[in-house]
Coordinates of C-alpha atoms in Angstrom, one line a residue:
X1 CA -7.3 -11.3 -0.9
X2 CA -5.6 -14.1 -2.1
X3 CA -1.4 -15.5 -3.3
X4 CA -1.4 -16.6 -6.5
X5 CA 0.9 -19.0 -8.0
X6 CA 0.6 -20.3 -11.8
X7 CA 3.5 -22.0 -13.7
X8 CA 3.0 -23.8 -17.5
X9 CA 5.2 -25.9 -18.2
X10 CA 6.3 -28.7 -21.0
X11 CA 7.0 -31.1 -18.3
X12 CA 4.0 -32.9 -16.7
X13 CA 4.7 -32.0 -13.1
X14 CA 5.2 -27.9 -12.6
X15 CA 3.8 -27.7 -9.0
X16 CA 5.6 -25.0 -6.8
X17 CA 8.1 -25.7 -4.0
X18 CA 6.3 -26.7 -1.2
X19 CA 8.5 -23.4 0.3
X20 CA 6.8 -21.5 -2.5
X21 CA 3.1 -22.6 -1.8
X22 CA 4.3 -22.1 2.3
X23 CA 5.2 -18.6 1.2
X24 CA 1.9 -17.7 -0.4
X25 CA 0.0 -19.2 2.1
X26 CA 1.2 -17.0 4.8
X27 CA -0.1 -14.4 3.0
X28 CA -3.7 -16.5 2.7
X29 CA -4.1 -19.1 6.2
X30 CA -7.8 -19.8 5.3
X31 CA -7.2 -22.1 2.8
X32 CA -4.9 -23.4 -0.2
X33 CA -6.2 -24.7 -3.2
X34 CA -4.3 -26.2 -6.2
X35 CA -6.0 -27.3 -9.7
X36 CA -3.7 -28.6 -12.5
X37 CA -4.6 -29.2 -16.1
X38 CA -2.7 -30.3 -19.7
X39 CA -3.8 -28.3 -22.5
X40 CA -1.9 -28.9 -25.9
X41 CA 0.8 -31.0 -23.7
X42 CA 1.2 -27.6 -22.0
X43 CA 1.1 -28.4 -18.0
X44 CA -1.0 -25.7 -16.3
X45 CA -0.7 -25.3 -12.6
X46 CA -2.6 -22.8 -10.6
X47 CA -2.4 -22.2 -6.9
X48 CA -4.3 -20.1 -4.8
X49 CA -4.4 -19.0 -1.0
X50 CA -7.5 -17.3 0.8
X51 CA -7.8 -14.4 3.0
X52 CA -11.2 -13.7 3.5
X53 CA -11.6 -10.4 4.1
X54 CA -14.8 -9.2 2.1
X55 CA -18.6 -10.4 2.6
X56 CA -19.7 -12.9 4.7
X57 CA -19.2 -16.5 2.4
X58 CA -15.4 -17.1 1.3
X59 CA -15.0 -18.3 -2.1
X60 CA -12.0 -20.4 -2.4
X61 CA -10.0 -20.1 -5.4
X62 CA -9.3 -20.9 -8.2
X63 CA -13.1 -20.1 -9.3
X64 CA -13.3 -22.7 -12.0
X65 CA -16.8 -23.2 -14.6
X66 CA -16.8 -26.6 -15.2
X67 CA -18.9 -26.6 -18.2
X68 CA -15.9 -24.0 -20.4
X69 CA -13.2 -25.2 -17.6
X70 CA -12.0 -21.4 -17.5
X71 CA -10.8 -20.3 -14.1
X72 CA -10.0 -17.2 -12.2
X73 CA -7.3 -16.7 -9.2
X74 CA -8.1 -13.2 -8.5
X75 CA -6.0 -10.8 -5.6
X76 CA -7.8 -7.6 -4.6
X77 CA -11.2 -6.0 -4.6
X78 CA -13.3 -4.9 -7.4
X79 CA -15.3 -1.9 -6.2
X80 CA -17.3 -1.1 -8.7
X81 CA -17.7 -3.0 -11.9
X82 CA -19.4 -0.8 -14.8
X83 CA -18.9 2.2 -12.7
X84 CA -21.4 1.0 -10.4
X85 CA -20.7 0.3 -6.7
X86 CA -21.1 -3.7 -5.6
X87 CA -23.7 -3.6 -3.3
X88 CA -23.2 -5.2 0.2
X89 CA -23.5 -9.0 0.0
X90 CA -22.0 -9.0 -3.4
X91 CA -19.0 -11.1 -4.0
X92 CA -16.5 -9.5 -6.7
X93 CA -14.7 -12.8 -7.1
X94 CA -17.8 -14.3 -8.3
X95 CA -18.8 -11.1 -10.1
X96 CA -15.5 -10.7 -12.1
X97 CA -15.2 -13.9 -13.4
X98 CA -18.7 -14.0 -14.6
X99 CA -17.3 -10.6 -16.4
X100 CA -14.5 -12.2 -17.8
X101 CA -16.0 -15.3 -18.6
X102 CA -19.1 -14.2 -20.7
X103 CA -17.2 -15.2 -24.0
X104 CA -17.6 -12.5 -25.9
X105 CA -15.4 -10.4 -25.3
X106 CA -11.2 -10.6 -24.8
X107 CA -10.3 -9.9 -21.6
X108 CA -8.5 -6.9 -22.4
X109 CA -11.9 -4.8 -23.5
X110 CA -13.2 -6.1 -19.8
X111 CA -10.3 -5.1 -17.6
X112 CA -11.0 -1.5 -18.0
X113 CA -14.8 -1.8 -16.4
X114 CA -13.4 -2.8 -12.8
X115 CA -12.4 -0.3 -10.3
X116 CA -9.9 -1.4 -7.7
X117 CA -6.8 -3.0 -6.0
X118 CA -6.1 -6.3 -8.2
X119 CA -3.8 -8.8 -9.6
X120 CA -4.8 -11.6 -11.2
X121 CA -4.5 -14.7 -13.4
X122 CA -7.7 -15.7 -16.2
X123 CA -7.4 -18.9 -17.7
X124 CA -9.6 -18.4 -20.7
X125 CA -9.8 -21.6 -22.1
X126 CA -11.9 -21.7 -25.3
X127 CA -9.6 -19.4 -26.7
X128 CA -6.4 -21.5 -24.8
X129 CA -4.7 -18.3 -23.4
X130 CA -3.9 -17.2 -20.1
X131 CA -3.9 -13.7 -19.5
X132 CA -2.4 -12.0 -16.6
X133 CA -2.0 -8.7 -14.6
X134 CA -2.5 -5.7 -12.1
X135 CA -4.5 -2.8 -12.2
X136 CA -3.0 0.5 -13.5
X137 CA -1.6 1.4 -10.6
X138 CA 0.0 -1.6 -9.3
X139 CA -1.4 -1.6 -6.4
X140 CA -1.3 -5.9 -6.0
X141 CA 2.0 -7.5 -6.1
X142 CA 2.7 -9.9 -9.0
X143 CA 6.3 -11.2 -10.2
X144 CA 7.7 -13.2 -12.7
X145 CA 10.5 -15.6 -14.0
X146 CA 10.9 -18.0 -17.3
X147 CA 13.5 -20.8 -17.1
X148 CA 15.8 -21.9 -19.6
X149 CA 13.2 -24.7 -20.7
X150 CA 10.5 -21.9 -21.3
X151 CA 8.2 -22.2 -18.4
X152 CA 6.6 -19.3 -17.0
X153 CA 6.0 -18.9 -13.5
X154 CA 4.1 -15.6 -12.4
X155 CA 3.8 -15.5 -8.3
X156 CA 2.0 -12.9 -5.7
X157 CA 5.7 -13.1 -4.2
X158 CA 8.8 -15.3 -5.5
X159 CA 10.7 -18.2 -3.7
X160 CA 13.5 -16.9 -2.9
X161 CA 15.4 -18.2 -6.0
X162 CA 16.7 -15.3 -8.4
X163 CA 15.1 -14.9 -11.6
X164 CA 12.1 -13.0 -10.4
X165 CA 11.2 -9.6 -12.1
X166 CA 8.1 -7.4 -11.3
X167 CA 5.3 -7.5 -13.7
X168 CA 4.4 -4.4 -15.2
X169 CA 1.8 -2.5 -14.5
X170 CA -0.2 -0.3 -17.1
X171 CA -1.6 -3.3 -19.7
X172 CA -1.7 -7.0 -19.3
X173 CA 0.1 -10.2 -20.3
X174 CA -1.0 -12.8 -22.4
X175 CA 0.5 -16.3 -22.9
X176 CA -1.2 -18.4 -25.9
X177 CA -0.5 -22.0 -24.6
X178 CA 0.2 -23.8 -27.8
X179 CA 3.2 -21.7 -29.1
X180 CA 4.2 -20.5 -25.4
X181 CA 4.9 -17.1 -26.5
X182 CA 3.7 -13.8 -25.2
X183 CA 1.9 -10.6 -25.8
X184 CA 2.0 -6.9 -23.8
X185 CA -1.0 -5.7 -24.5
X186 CA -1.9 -1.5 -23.3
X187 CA -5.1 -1.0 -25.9
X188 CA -8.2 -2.6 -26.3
X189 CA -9.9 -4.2 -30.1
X190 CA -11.0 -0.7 -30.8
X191 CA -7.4 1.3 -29.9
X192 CA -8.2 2.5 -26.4
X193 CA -6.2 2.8 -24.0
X194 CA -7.3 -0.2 -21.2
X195 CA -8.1 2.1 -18.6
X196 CA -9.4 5.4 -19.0
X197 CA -7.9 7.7 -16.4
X198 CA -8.5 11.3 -17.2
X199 CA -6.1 13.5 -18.0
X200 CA -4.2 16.5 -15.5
X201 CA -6.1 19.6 -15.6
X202 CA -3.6 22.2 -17.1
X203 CA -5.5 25.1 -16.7
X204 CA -4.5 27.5 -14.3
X205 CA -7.1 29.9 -12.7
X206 CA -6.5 32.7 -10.1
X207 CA -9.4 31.3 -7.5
X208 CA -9.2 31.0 -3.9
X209 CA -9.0 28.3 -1.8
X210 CA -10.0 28.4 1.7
X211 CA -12.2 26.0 3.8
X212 CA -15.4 27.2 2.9
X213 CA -14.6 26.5 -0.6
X214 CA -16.7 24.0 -2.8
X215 CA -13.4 22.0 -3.9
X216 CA -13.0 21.6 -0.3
X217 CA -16.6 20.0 0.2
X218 CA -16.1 18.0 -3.2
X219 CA -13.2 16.3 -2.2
X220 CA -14.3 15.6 1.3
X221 CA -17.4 13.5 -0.1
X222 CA -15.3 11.7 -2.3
X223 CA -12.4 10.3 -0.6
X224 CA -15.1 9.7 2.3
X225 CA -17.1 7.0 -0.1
X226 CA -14.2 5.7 -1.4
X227 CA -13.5 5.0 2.6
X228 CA -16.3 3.8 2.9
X229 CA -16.4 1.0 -0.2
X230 CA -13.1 -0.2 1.8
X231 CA -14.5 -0.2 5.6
X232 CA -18.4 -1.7 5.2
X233 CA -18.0 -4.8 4.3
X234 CA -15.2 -6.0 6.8
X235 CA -16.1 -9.6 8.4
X236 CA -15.7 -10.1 12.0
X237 CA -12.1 -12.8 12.4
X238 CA -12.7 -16.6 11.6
X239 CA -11.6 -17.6 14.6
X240 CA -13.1 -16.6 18.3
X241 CA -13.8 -13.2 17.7
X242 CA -14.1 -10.8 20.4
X243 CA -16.4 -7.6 20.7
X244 CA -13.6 -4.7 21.2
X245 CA -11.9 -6.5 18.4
X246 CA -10.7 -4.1 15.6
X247 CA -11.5 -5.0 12.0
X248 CA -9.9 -1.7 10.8
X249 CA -6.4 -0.4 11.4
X250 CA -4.5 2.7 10.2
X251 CA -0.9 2.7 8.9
X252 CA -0.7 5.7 11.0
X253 CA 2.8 8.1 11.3
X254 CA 0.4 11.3 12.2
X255 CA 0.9 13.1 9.0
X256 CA -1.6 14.9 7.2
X257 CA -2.9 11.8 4.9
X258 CA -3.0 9.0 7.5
X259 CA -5.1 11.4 10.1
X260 CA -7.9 12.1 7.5
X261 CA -8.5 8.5 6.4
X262 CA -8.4 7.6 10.2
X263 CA -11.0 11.2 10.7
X264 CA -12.9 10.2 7.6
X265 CA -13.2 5.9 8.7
X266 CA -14.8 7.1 11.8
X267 CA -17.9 8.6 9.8
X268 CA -18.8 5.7 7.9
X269 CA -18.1 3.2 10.7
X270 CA -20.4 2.1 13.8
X271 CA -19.8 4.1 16.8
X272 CA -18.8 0.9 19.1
X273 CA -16.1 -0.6 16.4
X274 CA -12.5 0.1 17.4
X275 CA -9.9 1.5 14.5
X276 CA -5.9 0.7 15.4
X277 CA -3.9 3.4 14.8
X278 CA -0.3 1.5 14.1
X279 CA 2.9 3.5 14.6
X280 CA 5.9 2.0 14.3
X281 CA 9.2 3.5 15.4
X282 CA 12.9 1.9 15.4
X283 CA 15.9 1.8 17.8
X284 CA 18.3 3.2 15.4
X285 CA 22.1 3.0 17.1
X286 CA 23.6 5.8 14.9
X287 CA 20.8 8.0 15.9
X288 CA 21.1 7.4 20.2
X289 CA 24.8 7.3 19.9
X290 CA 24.5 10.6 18.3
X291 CA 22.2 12.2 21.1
X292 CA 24.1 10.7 23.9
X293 CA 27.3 12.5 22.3
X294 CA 25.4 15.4 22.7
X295 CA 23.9 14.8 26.0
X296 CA 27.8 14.5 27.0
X297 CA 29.0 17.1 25.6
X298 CA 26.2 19.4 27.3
X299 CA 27.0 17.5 30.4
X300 CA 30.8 18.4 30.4
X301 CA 30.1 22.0 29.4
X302 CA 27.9 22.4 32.2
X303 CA 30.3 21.2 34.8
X304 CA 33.5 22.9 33.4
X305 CA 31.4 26.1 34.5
X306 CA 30.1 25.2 37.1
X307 CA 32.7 23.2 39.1
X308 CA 35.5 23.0 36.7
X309 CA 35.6 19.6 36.8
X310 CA 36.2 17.6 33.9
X311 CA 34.9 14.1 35.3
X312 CA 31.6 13.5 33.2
X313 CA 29.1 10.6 34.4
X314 CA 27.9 8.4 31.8
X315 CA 24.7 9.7 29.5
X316 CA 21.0 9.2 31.1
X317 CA 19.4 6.3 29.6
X318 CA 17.7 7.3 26.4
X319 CA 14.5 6.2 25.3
X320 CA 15.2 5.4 21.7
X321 CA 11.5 5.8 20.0
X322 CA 11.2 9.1 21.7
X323 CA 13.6 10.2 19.3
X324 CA 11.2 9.0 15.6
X325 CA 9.4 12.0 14.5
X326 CA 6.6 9.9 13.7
X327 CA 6.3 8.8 17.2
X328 CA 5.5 12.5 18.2
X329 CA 3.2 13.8 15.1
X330 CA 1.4 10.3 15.6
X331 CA 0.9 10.9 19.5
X332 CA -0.2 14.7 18.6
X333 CA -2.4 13.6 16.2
X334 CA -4.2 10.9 18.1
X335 CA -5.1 13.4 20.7
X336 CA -6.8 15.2 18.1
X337 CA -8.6 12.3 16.8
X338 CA -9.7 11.5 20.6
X339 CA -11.3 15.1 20.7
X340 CA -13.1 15.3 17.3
X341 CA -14.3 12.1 17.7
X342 CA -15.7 11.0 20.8
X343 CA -17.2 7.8 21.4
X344 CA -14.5 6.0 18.6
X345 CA -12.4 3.9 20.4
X346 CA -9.4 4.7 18.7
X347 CA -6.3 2.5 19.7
X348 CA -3.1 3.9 19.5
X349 CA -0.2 1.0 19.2
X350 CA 3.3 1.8 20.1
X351 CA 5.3 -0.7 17.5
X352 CA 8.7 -0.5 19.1
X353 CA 11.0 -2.4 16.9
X354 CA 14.9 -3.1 18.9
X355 CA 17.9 -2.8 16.3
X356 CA 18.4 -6.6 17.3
X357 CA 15.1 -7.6 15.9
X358 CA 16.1 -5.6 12.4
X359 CA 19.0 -7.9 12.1
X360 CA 17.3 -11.0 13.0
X361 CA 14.2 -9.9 10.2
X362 CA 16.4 -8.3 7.6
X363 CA 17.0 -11.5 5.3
X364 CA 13.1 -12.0 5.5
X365 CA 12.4 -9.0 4.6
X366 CA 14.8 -8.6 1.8
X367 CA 13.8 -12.0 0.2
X368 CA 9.5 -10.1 0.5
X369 CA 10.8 -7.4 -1.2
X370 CA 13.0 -8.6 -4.0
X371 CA 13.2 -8.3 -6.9
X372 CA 14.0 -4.7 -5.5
X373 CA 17.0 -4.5 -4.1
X374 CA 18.3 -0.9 -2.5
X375 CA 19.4 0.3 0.7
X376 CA 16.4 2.9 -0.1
X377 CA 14.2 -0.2 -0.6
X378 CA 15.1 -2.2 3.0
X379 CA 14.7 0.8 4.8
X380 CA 10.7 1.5 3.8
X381 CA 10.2 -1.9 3.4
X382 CA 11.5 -2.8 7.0
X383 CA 9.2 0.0 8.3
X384 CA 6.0 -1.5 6.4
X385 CA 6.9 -4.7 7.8
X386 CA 7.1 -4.0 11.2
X387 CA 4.2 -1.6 10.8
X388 CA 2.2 -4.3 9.4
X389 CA 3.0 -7.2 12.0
X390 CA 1.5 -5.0 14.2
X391 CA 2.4 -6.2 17.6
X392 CA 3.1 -3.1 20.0
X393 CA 1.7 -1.5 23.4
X394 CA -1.7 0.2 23.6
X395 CA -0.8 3.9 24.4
X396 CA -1.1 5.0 28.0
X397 CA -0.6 1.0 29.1
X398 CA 1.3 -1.6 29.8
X399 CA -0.3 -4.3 27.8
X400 CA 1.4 -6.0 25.1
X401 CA -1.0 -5.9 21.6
X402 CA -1.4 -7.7 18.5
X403 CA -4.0 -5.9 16.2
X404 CA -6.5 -8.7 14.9
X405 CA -7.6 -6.3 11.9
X406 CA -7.2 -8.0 8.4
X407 CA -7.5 -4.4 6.6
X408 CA -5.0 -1.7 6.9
X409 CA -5.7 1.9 5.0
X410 CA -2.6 3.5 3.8
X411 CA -2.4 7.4 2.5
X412 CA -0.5 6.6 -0.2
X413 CA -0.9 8.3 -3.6
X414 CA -2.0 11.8 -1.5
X415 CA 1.3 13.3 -2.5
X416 CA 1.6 12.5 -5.9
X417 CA -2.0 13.7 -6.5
X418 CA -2.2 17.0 -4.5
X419 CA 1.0 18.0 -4.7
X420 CA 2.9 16.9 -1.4
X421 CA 6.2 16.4 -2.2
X422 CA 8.9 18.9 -1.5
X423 CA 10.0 18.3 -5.4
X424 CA 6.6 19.6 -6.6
X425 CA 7.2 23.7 -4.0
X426 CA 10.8 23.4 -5.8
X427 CA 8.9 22.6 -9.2
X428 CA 6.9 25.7 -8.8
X429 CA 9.6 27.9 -7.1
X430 CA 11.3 27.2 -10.4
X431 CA 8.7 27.4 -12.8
X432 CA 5.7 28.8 -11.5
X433 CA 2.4 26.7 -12.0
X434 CA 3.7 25.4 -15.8
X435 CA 6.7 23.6 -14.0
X436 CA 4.5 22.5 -10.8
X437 CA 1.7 20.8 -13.4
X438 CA 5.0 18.6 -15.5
X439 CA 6.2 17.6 -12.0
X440 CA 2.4 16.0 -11.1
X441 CA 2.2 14.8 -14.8
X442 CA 5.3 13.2 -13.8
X443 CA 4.6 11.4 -10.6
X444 CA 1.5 10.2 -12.1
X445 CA 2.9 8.8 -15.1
X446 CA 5.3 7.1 -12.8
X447 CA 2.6 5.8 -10.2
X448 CA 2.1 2.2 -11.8
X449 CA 6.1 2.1 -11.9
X450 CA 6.1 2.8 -8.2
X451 CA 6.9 0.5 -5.3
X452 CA 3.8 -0.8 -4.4
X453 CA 4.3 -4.5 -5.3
X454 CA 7.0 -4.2 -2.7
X455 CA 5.1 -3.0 0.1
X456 CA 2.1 -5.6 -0.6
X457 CA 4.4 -8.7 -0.4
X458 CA 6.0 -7.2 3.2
X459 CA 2.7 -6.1 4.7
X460 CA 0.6 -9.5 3.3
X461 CA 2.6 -12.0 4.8
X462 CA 1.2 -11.0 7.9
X463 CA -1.9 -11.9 6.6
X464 CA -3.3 -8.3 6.2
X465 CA -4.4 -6.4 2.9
X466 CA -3.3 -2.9 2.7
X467 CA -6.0 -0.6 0.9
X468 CA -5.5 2.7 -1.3
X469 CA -8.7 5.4 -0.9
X470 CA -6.2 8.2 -2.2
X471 CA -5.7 5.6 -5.2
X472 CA -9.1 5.2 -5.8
X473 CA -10.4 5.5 -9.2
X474 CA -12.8 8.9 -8.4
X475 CA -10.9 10.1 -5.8
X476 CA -8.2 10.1 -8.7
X477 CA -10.7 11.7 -11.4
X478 CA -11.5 14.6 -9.5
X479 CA -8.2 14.9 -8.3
X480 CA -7.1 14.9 -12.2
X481 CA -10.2 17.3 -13.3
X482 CA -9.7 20.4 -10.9
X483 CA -7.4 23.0 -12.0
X484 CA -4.1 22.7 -9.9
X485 CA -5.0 25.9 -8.1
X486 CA -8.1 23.6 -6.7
X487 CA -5.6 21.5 -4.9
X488 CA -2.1 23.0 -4.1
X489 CA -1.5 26.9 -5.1
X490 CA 1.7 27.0 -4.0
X491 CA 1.3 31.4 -5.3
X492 CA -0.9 31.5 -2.0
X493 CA 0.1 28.6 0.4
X494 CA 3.2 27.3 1.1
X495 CA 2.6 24.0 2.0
X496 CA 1.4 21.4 -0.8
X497 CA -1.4 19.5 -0.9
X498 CA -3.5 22.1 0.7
X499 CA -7.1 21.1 -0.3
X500 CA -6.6 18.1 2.5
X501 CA -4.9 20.2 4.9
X502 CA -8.0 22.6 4.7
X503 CA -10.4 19.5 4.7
X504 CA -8.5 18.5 8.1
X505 CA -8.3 21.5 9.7
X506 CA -12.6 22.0 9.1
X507 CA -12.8 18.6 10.5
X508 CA -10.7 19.5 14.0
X509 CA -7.8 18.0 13.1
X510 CA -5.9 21.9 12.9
X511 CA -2.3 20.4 14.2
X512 CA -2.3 17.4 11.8
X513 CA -3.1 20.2 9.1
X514 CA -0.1 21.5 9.5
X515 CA 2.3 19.0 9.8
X516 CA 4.8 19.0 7.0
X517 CA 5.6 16.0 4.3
X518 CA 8.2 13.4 6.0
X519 CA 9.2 10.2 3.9
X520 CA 8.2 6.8 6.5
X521 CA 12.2 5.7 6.6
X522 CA 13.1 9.3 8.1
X523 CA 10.5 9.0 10.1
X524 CA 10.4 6.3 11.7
X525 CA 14.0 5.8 11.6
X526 CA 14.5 2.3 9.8
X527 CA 17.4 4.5 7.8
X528 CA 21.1 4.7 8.2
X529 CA 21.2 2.6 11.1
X530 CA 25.2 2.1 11.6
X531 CA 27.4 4.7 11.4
X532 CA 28.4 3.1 7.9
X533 CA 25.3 3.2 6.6
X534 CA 26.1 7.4 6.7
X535 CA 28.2 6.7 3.4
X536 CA 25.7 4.8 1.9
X537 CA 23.1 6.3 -1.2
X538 CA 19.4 5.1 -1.2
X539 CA 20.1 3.9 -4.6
X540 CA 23.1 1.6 -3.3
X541 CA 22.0 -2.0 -3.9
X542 CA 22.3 -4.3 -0.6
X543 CA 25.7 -6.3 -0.6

């Protein structure tokens, strides 16, 4: 993983803030690299930090051939390239800018042949563009702001100025240097679209769906190698590392999605290698001052009847995480994890998160997140933060923990693909399976619109890459080929997404299969934490 910074300019020096290059570098310590070049009096700058966090040699970036001086700063992982996996010991910097650099070919016919979490900036200088982007489904953060004077600055994460607008995903950008002007392109030369995701099944069949079921198996062995593409390759730390180090950690609440990929890691992983299972939970004042009311109000009616006495003691101390739901599914759900996988040293970290450290982080975290800009917005993005920094207890100690893993799996994109939302049981209470199948056309039209340039730029400036098996390319495809009744028949179960809850409940995980769909900021509590926030809408921007 690397930032990425890239500004052209009219004026001969365009290099980024030294705040700006600070901010991308947090999200890359191994190394900063900067390489600036005038093309047609144009000023080219390009910045790039390192995390190395794939293979075993780090490429430092840009990746410039000096015999066509086109260069590459590339953010994420390509997968496969071609449809065929990278094998180990392969490095897909390298390999993708050998793609995009063969000459031949625009880099919009190319883009289409990688599978993975990217964004990225291709300097393709025979042809003097510069071409920029993210994959289809956003999944790499990349913003954007022009000045008066018409330069272009395109960022992993901006500086904190205004200005800054997310770039799109679902095509790429490309700036010709000599006229400075810009093109959204969606298609490639011969009218394609640039990437080919299938289509949403629309058939409906009357088949059932049980655990013995060959959708069930199907789905099981693909979301397991698409695990496995983002677990192998996982270098040990740069610096001392230790032998019950974990490489891998789980941004882990206990639901349903989280428990699998955690369940699934530990089949494709060594025995010995620990996974960190983070859960993060907040002290959320509305919430205690709430149950101590209660606590009171219980205390007073038990001695009015029992002594008549109206003299009530103050409230017993409350333990403020007990009270996150995700605290308890995540606890129930290790335990699980513990049976059905012995031998794994799973650790579970309790990331307790006081209300005074939300105030003392909440201008940080709403610069990360901006250009978004919603009370709806602070509250996930504060939990991914947090989540992410991932300093907590280990379970059943004392000891105060900071994971060391570089790599964090998230279960995004389960919902919107199997039919977990409580918007897609309403769809089909509604509208039977006809309304049910626009509602998942819907969310996954909308999936590249989503938030998850937001949640990169909070969770990488901790220096950890967040990574999508849901999201991946053949997980999606089969996910987009069975008929709906393959994945949630909502005419038979009530619960959605019920082709993982089966998978989980075949692979011992029976209580996370049942636990129902609960959005991280209710969760975890990073919501409405004053008694004003009460008034306030998720859509209210912050004042």
């Amino acid at each position: 993983m690397c930032g990425i910074i890239f500004t052209y300019s009219i004026k001969p020096d365009a290099s980024p803030s030294l705040n700006h290059i600070g901010q991308v570098s947090r999200r890359g310590p191994d190394a900063t690299h900067q390489h600036a070049i005038t093309v047609l009096s144009k000023t080219l700058t390009f910045t790039s930090s390192l995390l190395s966090v794939r293979g075993t040699t780090p490429t430092h970036q840009p990746v410039i051939d000096h015999s066509t001086s086109s260069l590459l700063c590339w953010n994420g992982n390509a997968w496969r390239i071609h449809g065929q996996d990278l094998l180990a010991g392969i490095n897909d910097t390298q390999e993708v800018f050998k793609l995009l650099n063969d000459g031949t070919h625009e880099v919009n016919d190319l883009m289409g042949k990688l599978d993975g979490e990217y964004a990225f900036v291709f300097y393709d200088a025979p042809r003097q563009k510069v071409w920029y982007g993210r994959d289809w489904a956003g999944r790499r953060s990349l913003v954007k702001r022009v000045n008066e004077d018409g330069a272009v600055h395109i960022a992993s994460v901006g500086d904190g100025e205004a200005g800054w607008v997310e770039v799109d995903a679902g095509g790429l950008w490309c700036l010709d240097i000599d006229s400075g002007t810009e093109q959204w392109v969606t298609k490639t030369s011969d009218g394609q679209l640039i990437w080919n995701i299938p289509s949403l099944n629309m058939t409906i069949e009357d088949s059932e769906l049980t655990d013995t079921s060959i959708e069930v198996k199907n789905f099981h062995e693909t979301l397991k190698a698409a695990i496995k593409l983002r677990v192998q390759e996982i270098p040990p730390l740069p610096v001392a590392p230790q032998a019950d180090d974990a490489r891998l950690a789980v941004l882990f609440s206990g639901g349903v999605d989280c428990t699998i990929l955690a369940r699934l890691a530990h089949e494709v992983l060594p025995l010995n290698e620990p996974i960190d299972l983070l859960n993060v939970a907040f002290e959320n004042p509305r919430i205690v001052a709430a149950r101590q009311n209660e606590q009171k109000a219980a205390k007073k009616k038990n001695e009015s009847t029992q002594q008549k006495s109206d003299v009530v003691s103050d409230a017993v101390d409350i333990d403020p995480y007990s009270l996150c739901p995700d605290r308890a599914t995540g606890l129930s759900s290790y335990e699980e994890l513990v049976t059905a996988c012995p031998g794994r040293p799973f650790r579970f970290v309790a990331i307790n998160i006081p209300y005074s450290e939300v105030l003392a982080h909440r201008p940080t975290v709403i610069s990360l997140m901006s250009p978004h800009n919603t009370e709806m917005d602070l509250s996930i993005a504060l939990a991914f933060y947090f989540a992410a920094r991932g300093s907590g207890v280990v379970h059943n100690t004392t000891v105060d923990y900071k994971t060391p893993a570089r790599i964090l799996l998230s279960g995004l994109g389960a919902d919107e693909l199997l039919g977990g939302y409580t918007r897609h049981a309403t769809a089909f209470s509604r509208s039977g399976y006809s309304g049910l199948l626009a509602e998942l056309q819907l969310d996954f039209d909308r999936l590249g619109k989503r938030n998850l340039g937001r949640d990169d730029r909070v969770v990488s400036t901790w220096a950890r890459e967040t990574r999508y098996p849901f999201l991946d390319e053949k997980v999606v495809a089969w996910a987009m080929s069975v008929p709906v009744t393959s994945k949630c028949p909502f005419a038979k179960q009530e619960m959605g997404k019920t082709v993982l809850r089966l998978l989980a409940k075949t692979l011992g995980m029976r209580r996370a299969s049942q636990e129902a769909k609960r959005a991280v900021q209710f969760g975890a509590r990073s919501a409405k934490m004053s008694s004003n926030d009460r008034r306030m809408k998720g859509t209210d921007s912050l004042s």
